Short mmCIF file of C-alpha atoms in Angstrom, two decimals:
data_model
loop_
_atom_site.label_atom_id
_atom_site.label_comp_id
_atom_site.label_asym_id
_atom_site.label_seq_id
_atom_site.Cartn_x
_atom_site.Cartn_y
_atom_site.Cartn_z
CA MET A 91 46.76 20.06 26.18
CA ASN A 92 45.05 17.10 27.79
CA GLY A 93 41.97 19.17 28.61
CA ALA A 94 38.27 18.42 28.83
CA HIS A 95 37.95 19.50 25.19
CA ASP A 96 39.93 16.43 24.05
CA MET A 97 36.99 14.10 24.56
CA GLY A 98 37.19 11.63 21.68
CA GLY A 99 36.59 8.15 23.11
CA MET A 100 35.32 9.25 26.52
CA HIS A 101 32.38 7.47 28.11
CA GLY A 102 29.70 8.80 30.41
CA LEU A 103 28.95 12.14 28.78
CA GLY A 104 25.34 11.17 28.09
CA PRO A 105 23.19 10.46 25.05
CA VAL A 106 23.21 12.48 21.84
CA VAL A 107 20.03 14.58 21.89
CA PRO A 108 19.01 15.98 18.51
CA GLU A 109 16.40 18.75 18.46
CA ALA A 110 13.71 18.80 15.79
CA ASP A 111 13.50 22.02 13.78
CA GLU A 112 16.37 23.53 15.72
CA PRO A 113 16.77 27.30 15.29
CA VAL A 114 20.15 28.70 14.23
CA PHE A 115 20.32 30.61 17.53
CA HIS A 116 18.34 29.64 20.62
CA GLU A 117 18.71 33.09 22.16
CA CYS A 118 19.29 36.45 20.57
CA TRP A 119 22.59 36.98 22.43
CA GLU A 120 24.10 33.87 20.82
CA GLY A 121 23.97 35.51 17.39
CA HIS A 122 25.63 38.58 18.87
CA VAL A 123 28.44 36.47 20.33
CA LEU A 124 28.99 34.86 16.92
CA ALA A 125 29.07 38.28 15.24
CA LEU A 126 31.40 39.77 17.86
CA THR A 127 33.70 36.76 17.51
CA LEU A 128 33.87 37.11 13.72
CA ALA A 129 34.44 40.86 14.09
CA GLY A 130 37.22 40.02 16.54
CA PHE A 131 39.04 37.93 13.95
CA SER A 132 38.94 40.88 11.55
CA TRP A 133 41.07 42.91 14.00
CA GLY A 134 43.96 40.55 13.18
CA ARG A 135 45.10 40.31 16.80
CA TRP A 136 44.77 36.54 17.16
CA THR A 137 44.62 33.46 14.99
CA VAL A 138 41.89 30.85 14.96
CA ASP A 139 44.34 28.48 16.68
CA LYS A 140 44.98 30.90 19.52
CA TRP A 141 41.21 31.35 19.80
CA ARG A 142 40.64 27.57 19.98
CA HIS A 143 43.37 27.23 22.59
CA GLN A 144 41.67 29.95 24.63
CA HIS A 145 38.58 27.70 24.87
CA GLU A 146 40.81 24.85 26.01
CA LYS A 147 42.21 26.96 28.83
CA ILE A 148 38.75 27.22 30.41
CA PRO A 149 38.92 24.87 33.44
CA GLY A 150 37.47 21.45 32.63
CA THR A 151 34.55 21.66 35.03
CA ASP A 152 33.53 25.02 33.56
CA TYR A 153 34.17 23.82 30.00
CA LEU A 154 31.68 20.98 30.42
CA ARG A 155 29.11 23.16 32.21
CA MET A 156 29.15 26.20 29.90
CA THR A 157 27.02 26.42 26.79
CA TYR A 158 28.76 26.69 23.44
CA TYR A 159 28.37 30.42 22.95
CA GLU A 160 29.13 31.08 26.62
CA LYS A 161 32.57 29.61 25.93
CA TRP A 162 32.91 31.74 22.81
CA ALA A 163 32.04 34.91 24.73
CA THR A 164 34.40 34.02 27.56
CA SER A 165 37.27 33.35 25.15
CA LEU A 166 36.62 36.59 23.28
CA VAL A 167 36.88 38.60 26.50
CA GLU A 168 40.08 36.81 27.53
CA LEU A 169 41.67 37.42 24.12
CA MET A 170 40.66 41.09 24.12
CA VAL A 171 42.07 41.63 27.60
CA GLY A 172 45.24 39.78 26.60
CA ALA A 173 45.60 41.95 23.49
CA GLY A 174 45.05 45.16 25.48
CA LEU A 175 41.88 46.05 23.56
CA VAL A 176 39.85 46.24 26.79
CA THR A 177 40.75 46.13 30.45
CA ARG A 178 39.38 43.93 33.21
CA GLU A 179 37.98 47.05 34.82
CA GLU A 180 36.12 47.99 31.64
CA VAL A 181 34.48 44.59 31.17
CA GLY A 182 33.65 44.53 34.88
CA PRO A 183 32.73 41.71 37.26
CA ALA A 184 30.31 40.18 34.72
CA TRP A 185 33.39 38.82 32.92
CA PRO A 186 35.80 37.45 35.52
CA ALA A 187 39.20 36.11 34.47
CA VAL A 188 38.92 32.49 33.39
CA GLY A 189 41.44 29.71 33.14
CA THR A 190 45.16 29.31 33.07
CA GLN A 191 47.48 31.65 31.24
CA GLY A 192 50.73 29.73 30.88
CA THR A 193 50.82 26.67 28.65
CA ALA A 194 53.67 25.38 26.52
CA PRO A 195 53.52 23.95 23.01
CA TRP A 196 55.40 20.93 21.74
CA ILE A 197 57.22 21.47 18.47
CA SER A 198 59.69 18.94 17.19
CA ALA A 199 63.28 20.03 16.78
CA ARG A 200 63.62 18.29 13.43
CA GLU A 201 63.68 20.25 10.21
CA VAL A 202 60.32 19.99 8.45
CA ALA A 203 60.20 20.99 4.81
CA THR A 204 56.99 22.11 3.15
CA GLU A 205 57.47 19.24 0.68
CA PRO A 206 55.78 16.09 1.97
CA GLY A 207 58.01 13.58 3.71
CA PHE A 208 55.33 10.89 3.49
CA ARG A 209 53.45 9.57 0.49
CA ILE A 210 49.98 8.09 0.05
CA GLY A 211 50.10 4.52 1.30
CA ASP A 212 52.96 5.12 3.73
CA LYS A 213 52.58 3.58 7.16
CA VAL A 214 53.02 6.17 9.87
CA ARG A 215 52.98 6.22 13.66
CA THR A 216 51.75 9.24 15.58
CA ARG A 217 54.03 10.58 18.25
CA ASN A 218 53.16 10.19 21.88
CA ILE A 219 53.22 13.81 22.94
CA ASN A 220 51.44 15.42 25.88
CA PRO A 221 52.02 19.16 25.60
CA THR A 222 50.36 21.57 28.01
CA GLY A 223 49.93 23.87 25.00
CA HIS A 224 47.71 23.59 21.94
CA THR A 225 47.78 20.57 19.68
CA ARG A 226 45.42 19.00 17.18
CA LEU A 227 46.64 15.49 17.81
CA PRO A 228 43.95 14.07 20.11
CA ARG A 229 44.87 11.76 22.96
CA TYR A 230 43.03 8.80 21.46
CA ALA A 231 45.23 8.87 18.35
CA ARG A 232 48.68 9.22 19.97
CA GLY A 233 51.23 6.48 19.51
CA ARG A 234 49.02 4.74 16.93
CA GLU A 235 49.79 3.32 13.54
CA GLY A 236 47.92 4.43 10.44
CA VAL A 237 48.21 4.83 6.69
CA VAL A 238 48.43 8.08 4.73
CA THR A 239 45.36 8.32 2.49
CA ARG A 240 45.56 11.86 1.10
CA LEU A 241 47.93 14.83 0.94
CA HIS A 242 46.34 18.16 1.81
CA GLY A 243 49.27 20.43 0.92
CA ALA A 244 51.05 22.63 3.44
CA HIS A 245 49.14 24.20 6.33
CA VAL A 246 50.24 26.34 9.26
CA LEU A 247 51.04 24.28 12.33
CA PRO A 248 48.41 25.12 14.96
CA ASP A 249 50.74 24.09 17.78
CA ALA A 250 52.91 27.08 16.80
CA THR A 251 50.36 29.70 15.70
CA ALA A 252 48.28 29.18 18.86
CA HIS A 253 51.29 30.39 20.82
CA GLY A 254 52.31 33.23 18.56
CA LEU A 255 55.26 31.30 17.16
CA GLY A 256 54.61 32.21 13.55
CA ASP A 257 53.14 30.54 10.49
CA ARG A 258 55.16 27.36 10.36
CA ARG A 259 53.74 25.66 7.28
CA GLN A 260 54.04 21.90 7.20
CA PRO A 261 52.59 19.13 5.06
CA LEU A 262 49.18 18.02 6.30
CA TYR A 263 48.13 14.42 5.79
CA GLN A 264 44.87 12.56 5.96
CA VAL A 265 45.65 9.40 7.92
CA ARG A 266 43.44 6.33 8.27
CA PHE A 267 43.48 4.40 11.54
CA GLU A 268 41.72 1.06 11.79
CA ALA A 269 39.15 1.16 14.60
CA ALA A 270 40.85 -1.85 16.24
CA GLU A 271 44.18 0.03 16.32
CA LEU A 272 42.55 2.86 18.26
CA TRP A 273 40.09 0.97 20.42
CA GLY A 274 41.36 -2.58 20.66
CA PRO A 275 40.15 -5.96 19.51
CA ASP A 276 36.51 -5.38 20.46
CA ALA A 277 36.14 -2.66 17.82
CA SER A 278 34.64 -3.47 14.44
CA ARG A 279 37.28 -5.00 12.16
CA ARG A 280 35.78 -3.15 9.23
CA ASP A 281 35.58 0.41 10.56
CA ALA A 282 38.14 3.20 10.56
CA VAL A 283 38.71 6.76 11.79
CA HIS A 284 40.49 9.35 9.67
CA LEU A 285 42.32 12.36 11.08
CA ASP A 286 44.17 15.24 9.42
CA LEU A 287 47.65 15.38 10.92
CA TRP A 288 50.72 17.57 10.45
CA GLU A 289 54.14 16.21 9.61
CA ASP A 290 55.41 17.06 13.10
CA TYR A 291 52.93 14.57 14.59
CA LEU A 292 54.17 11.64 12.50
CA ASP A 293 57.03 9.18 12.20
CA HIS A 294 57.52 6.37 9.72
CA ALA A 295 56.04 3.19 11.19
CA MET B 274 23.11 50.29 19.29
CA PRO B 275 19.40 49.72 19.78
CA PRO B 276 18.05 51.18 23.03
CA PRO B 277 18.32 48.85 26.03
CA ASP B 278 14.63 47.94 25.91
CA ASP B 279 14.69 46.98 22.25
CA HIS B 280 13.78 43.30 21.99
CA ARG B 281 13.19 43.07 18.29
CA HIS B 282 15.49 40.08 17.83
CA ASP B 283 13.89 38.25 20.73
CA ARG B 284 10.46 38.85 19.31
CA GLY B 285 11.55 37.69 15.90
CA HIS B 286 12.91 34.50 17.36
CA SER B 287 9.84 33.87 19.48
CA HIS B 288 7.71 33.49 16.38
CA ASP B 289 10.01 30.80 15.10
CA HIS B 290 10.65 28.54 18.02
CA ASP B 291 9.80 29.72 21.49
CA HIS B 292 6.49 31.30 22.24
CA ASP B 293 7.31 32.14 25.84
CA HIS B 294 10.62 33.77 25.09
CA GLY B 295 9.22 37.19 24.20
CA GLN B 296 7.71 37.58 27.68
CA ALA B 297 10.72 36.29 29.63
CA PRO B 298 13.09 38.82 31.20
CA PRO B 299 16.48 38.99 29.48
CA SER B 300 18.81 36.29 30.72
CA ASP B 301 22.06 36.93 32.54
CA MET B 302 23.99 36.15 29.36
CA ALA B 303 21.80 38.49 27.32
CA LEU B 304 22.68 41.33 29.71
CA ARG B 305 26.37 40.47 29.83
CA VAL B 306 26.68 40.27 26.05
CA LYS B 307 24.72 43.48 25.55
CA ALA B 308 27.05 45.30 27.96
CA LEU B 309 30.08 43.86 26.21
CA GLU B 310 28.81 44.88 22.79
CA SER B 311 28.09 48.41 24.05
CA LEU B 312 31.62 48.69 25.40
CA LEU B 313 33.15 47.57 22.09
CA ALA B 314 30.90 49.92 20.12
CA GLU B 315 31.89 52.84 22.39
CA LYS B 316 35.52 52.04 21.72
CA GLY B 317 34.85 52.00 18.01
CA LEU B 318 35.88 48.35 17.71
CA VAL B 319 32.57 47.16 16.28
CA ASP B 320 29.73 48.67 14.30
CA PRO B 321 26.36 47.35 15.56
CA ALA B 322 24.86 47.52 12.07
CA ALA B 323 27.67 45.34 10.74
CA LEU B 324 27.06 42.86 13.56
CA ASP B 325 23.37 42.69 12.65
CA ALA B 326 24.35 41.98 9.05
CA ILE B 327 26.57 39.10 10.18
CA ILE B 328 23.75 37.66 12.30
CA ASP B 329 21.35 37.95 9.38
CA THR B 330 23.78 36.13 7.09
CA TYR B 331 24.12 33.16 9.42
CA GLU B 332 20.43 33.03 10.27
CA HIS B 333 19.06 33.38 6.78
CA LYS B 334 21.66 33.08 4.03
CA VAL B 335 24.00 30.18 4.79
CA GLY B 336 22.63 26.80 5.68
CA PRO B 337 22.17 23.23 4.53
CA ARG B 338 20.20 24.29 1.44
CA ASN B 339 23.58 25.19 -0.09
CA GLY B 340 24.90 21.70 0.54
CA ALA B 341 21.67 20.15 -0.73
CA ARG B 342 22.15 21.87 -4.08
CA VAL B 343 25.69 20.52 -4.26
CA VAL B 344 24.50 16.96 -3.54
CA ALA B 345 21.59 17.16 -5.99
CA ARG B 346 23.97 18.35 -8.71
CA ALA B 347 26.32 15.47 -7.94
CA TRP B 348 23.40 13.03 -8.22
CA THR B 349 22.37 14.33 -11.66
CA ASP B 350 25.65 15.38 -13.26
CA PRO B 351 28.34 12.67 -13.30
CA ALA B 352 31.06 15.10 -14.43
CA PHE B 353 30.25 17.43 -11.52
CA ARG B 354 30.26 14.45 -9.14
CA GLN B 355 33.78 13.62 -10.32
CA ARG B 356 34.95 17.20 -9.80
CA LEU B 357 33.31 17.35 -6.38
CA LEU B 358 35.00 14.17 -5.17
CA ALA B 359 38.36 15.27 -6.59
CA ASP B 360 38.29 18.90 -5.37
CA ALA B 361 35.19 19.93 -3.45
CA THR B 362 36.61 23.39 -2.68
CA ALA B 363 36.61 24.28 -6.38
CA ALA B 364 33.39 22.40 -7.19
CA ILE B 365 31.17 24.26 -4.70
CA ILE B 366 32.36 27.60 -6.08
CA GLU B 367 30.81 26.55 -9.40
CA LEU B 368 27.46 26.58 -7.59
CA GLY B 369 28.08 29.97 -6.01
CA CYS B 370 28.90 28.61 -2.54
CA ASP B 371 31.56 30.88 -1.14
CA GLY B 372 34.33 28.73 0.30
CA GLY B 373 35.23 31.54 2.69
CA LEU B 374 35.26 30.88 6.39
CA GLU B 375 35.10 27.20 7.37
CA GLY B 376 35.14 26.00 3.78
CA ARG B 377 38.47 26.93 2.27
CA PHE B 378 39.53 23.29 2.15
CA LEU B 379 36.50 21.12 1.57
CA VAL B 380 36.47 17.37 0.98
CA ALA B 381 33.32 15.54 -0.15
CA LEU B 382 32.87 11.92 0.94
CA GLU B 383 30.55 9.69 -1.02
CA ASN B 384 28.37 7.12 0.71
CA THR B 385 28.04 3.87 -1.24
CA PRO B 386 26.44 0.48 -0.58
CA GLU B 387 29.84 -0.52 0.87
CA VAL B 388 30.89 2.58 2.83
CA HIS B 389 29.07 4.89 5.24
CA ASN B 390 30.82 8.14 6.21
CA LEU B 391 30.33 10.09 9.44
CA VAL B 392 31.81 13.52 10.24
CA VAL B 393 32.75 14.78 13.71
CA CYS B 394 35.10 17.22 15.40
CA THR B 395 36.20 15.71 18.70
CA LEU B 396 38.40 18.66 19.74
CA CYS B 397 35.98 21.53 19.10
CA SER B 398 33.21 22.06 16.57
CA CYS B 399 34.73 22.21 13.08
CA TYR B 400 31.95 21.98 10.51
CA PRO B 401 31.61 22.88 6.81
CA TRP B 402 29.86 26.23 7.26
CA ALA B 403 30.12 26.99 3.53
CA VAL B 404 27.72 24.17 2.65
CA LEU B 405 25.86 23.43 5.90
CA GLY B 406 25.77 26.72 7.81
CA LEU B 407 26.28 26.65 11.57
CA PRO B 408 26.28 23.25 13.31
CA PRO B 409 23.36 22.02 15.43
CA VAL B 410 23.82 21.88 19.20
CA TRP B 411 24.11 18.08 19.30
CA TYR B 412 27.05 18.16 16.86
CA LYS B 413 28.95 20.50 19.23
CA SER B 414 27.94 18.58 22.35
CA PRO B 415 30.21 16.36 24.47
CA PRO B 416 28.09 13.22 23.89
CA TYR B 417 28.50 13.34 20.11
CA ARG B 418 32.13 14.51 20.16
CA SER B 419 33.14 11.77 22.60
CA ARG B 420 31.22 8.86 21.13
CA ALA B 421 31.30 9.30 17.35
CA VAL B 422 34.88 8.02 17.12
CA ILE B 423 34.65 5.08 19.55
CA ASP B 424 31.05 3.98 18.95
CA PRO B 425 29.91 5.31 15.57
CA ARG B 426 27.46 2.46 15.00
CA GLY B 427 25.84 3.06 18.39
CA VAL B 428 25.50 6.78 17.68
CA LEU B 429 24.07 6.10 14.23
CA ALA B 430 21.55 3.63 15.71
CA GLU B 431 20.32 6.40 18.01
CA PHE B 432 19.70 8.51 14.93
CA GLY B 433 17.69 5.59 13.51
CA LEU B 434 20.40 4.37 11.14
CA ARG B 435 21.25 0.69 11.41
CA ILE B 436 24.40 0.08 9.40
CA PRO B 437 24.74 -3.57 8.32
CA ASP B 438 27.89 -5.33 9.56
CA GLU B 439 29.21 -5.75 6.02
CA VAL B 440 29.17 -1.99 5.44
CA GLU B 441 32.32 -0.14 6.50
CA VAL B 442 31.82 2.89 8.75
CA ARG B 443 34.41 5.61 8.16
CA VAL B 444 34.57 8.36 10.76
CA TRP B 445 36.25 11.66 9.86
CA ASP B 446 37.57 13.65 12.81
CA SER B 447 38.08 17.24 11.60
CA THR B 448 41.39 17.96 13.30
CA ALA B 449 42.70 20.57 10.80
CA GLU B 450 41.22 23.30 8.59
CA VAL B 451 39.94 20.69 6.14
CA ARG B 452 36.16 20.41 6.32
CA TYR B 453 34.23 17.30 5.36
CA MET B 454 30.75 16.87 3.91
CA VAL B 455 29.00 13.60 3.11
CA VAL B 456 27.31 12.97 -0.23
CA PRO B 457 24.49 10.59 0.74
CA GLU B 458 23.24 7.87 -1.57
CA ARG B 459 20.53 8.98 -3.98
CA PRO B 460 17.17 7.65 -2.75
CA ALA B 461 15.63 4.88 -4.84
CA GLY B 462 12.61 5.79 -6.92
CA THR B 463 13.86 9.22 -7.94
CA GLU B 464 14.85 8.41 -11.52
CA GLY B 465 14.19 11.34 -13.81
CA TRP B 466 13.71 13.83 -10.97
CA THR B 467 14.94 17.37 -11.47
CA GLU B 468 17.90 18.69 -9.54
CA GLU B 469 15.61 21.04 -7.64
CA ALA B 470 13.23 18.25 -6.60
CA LEU B 471 16.14 16.07 -5.54
CA ALA B 472 17.64 18.86 -3.42
CA ALA B 473 14.49 18.78 -1.26
CA LEU B 474 15.40 15.18 -0.29
CA VAL B 475 18.87 16.12 0.98
CA THR B 476 18.78 16.74 4.72
CA ARG B 477 21.44 18.37 6.86
CA ASP B 478 21.83 15.16 8.82
CA SER B 479 22.45 13.16 5.64
CA MET B 480 25.37 15.46 4.82
CA ILE B 481 26.89 14.95 8.30
CA GLY B 482 26.37 11.21 7.95
CA VAL B 483 23.78 10.66 10.70
CA GLY B 484 20.90 10.41 8.24
CA ARG B 485 20.00 9.35 4.72
CA GLY B 486 18.39 11.19 1.85
CA LEU B 487 14.61 11.34 2.31
CA ALA B 488 12.35 8.84 0.57
CA PRO B 489 10.55 10.26 -2.48
CA GLU B 490 7.16 10.23 -0.74
CA ALA B 491 8.58 12.59 1.93
CA ALA B 492 8.87 15.33 -0.69
CA ALA B 493 5.13 15.44 -1.29
#
């Protein structure tokens, strides 16, 4: 979905502020949220893709305001309520319902084999898709031409698993995009951005 | 569950990084998370002792020291370097790094005089936990996620790294389950150093690509 999480290439989000001697957790509760989240995965009720999509469904203004582990905690509650592990009444007003429920994935109708349809060196063009559901094809890399630089084998398609549509394994490719292809003629002619992209995202260029 | 007034974690943290924290009242989030954890424990969904073990692992056992050992081995053992660049997932297991979560598909990227690599996750916060532990706040922050792909040289300059025009900057946006780590260039003046001494020069930032290996005098 074209949410606030898909922020590659945005301006105006401020400077990068590194912290010297940063602790692993700034507050005790952050470690507990991490541990609860990892415990949650062990219940086998949701995939990592569904979990990531849950973050994306937090409204953009809240997404940008919340701290990292606040988003994790919020998503965990939403997933638990959705899976029937806890009720809204049990978690109480401290954890109000957050975000939209209904989003729709985009999955191509074409047959995709687990054997790679592209080879290293092939020119590919990413599809221009704008699903309201989960995807790992960021906005800044849609409709762009790149070159396959590595084959990663077959991986489950997050666009499907995030929506409970099963483990659709597809070839995953590392694709190199020249910076000027993504950002225009003012970008460095020497630089490049690589993304890992599923077969469903790609066409021959 | 510890009793509600048990602040042992907060006290432990306060020694490390925040001397006022131990006196501060628990934050809203601290109370909300504590209530949530109590509810899940009551339902038998989580075991508080197991949660504490997870926290301990991520606070004390995984971290960039694992990645530093991998880099130092690559600097001193050409055959290992080859294996690391060909199949990092298998190579780190040789050094006892558990691929496990966030490290099942690892790719190592070598910096050279011609190429500088930089790792980001624009869509969330993917990071090679197996070799670097949990990511720092800036790595997960909107400023870094938004700018690393469109202005990598500007971001690097803010970290104090000026990349000459003739050097190619390659950004790696972690959009799948593949995780990337950078193998920085070996600092000059470290000929004959042991692997252990070299590992002390390998910073977390150098393995993300926003820093370099430390100069030898920094190890003193």
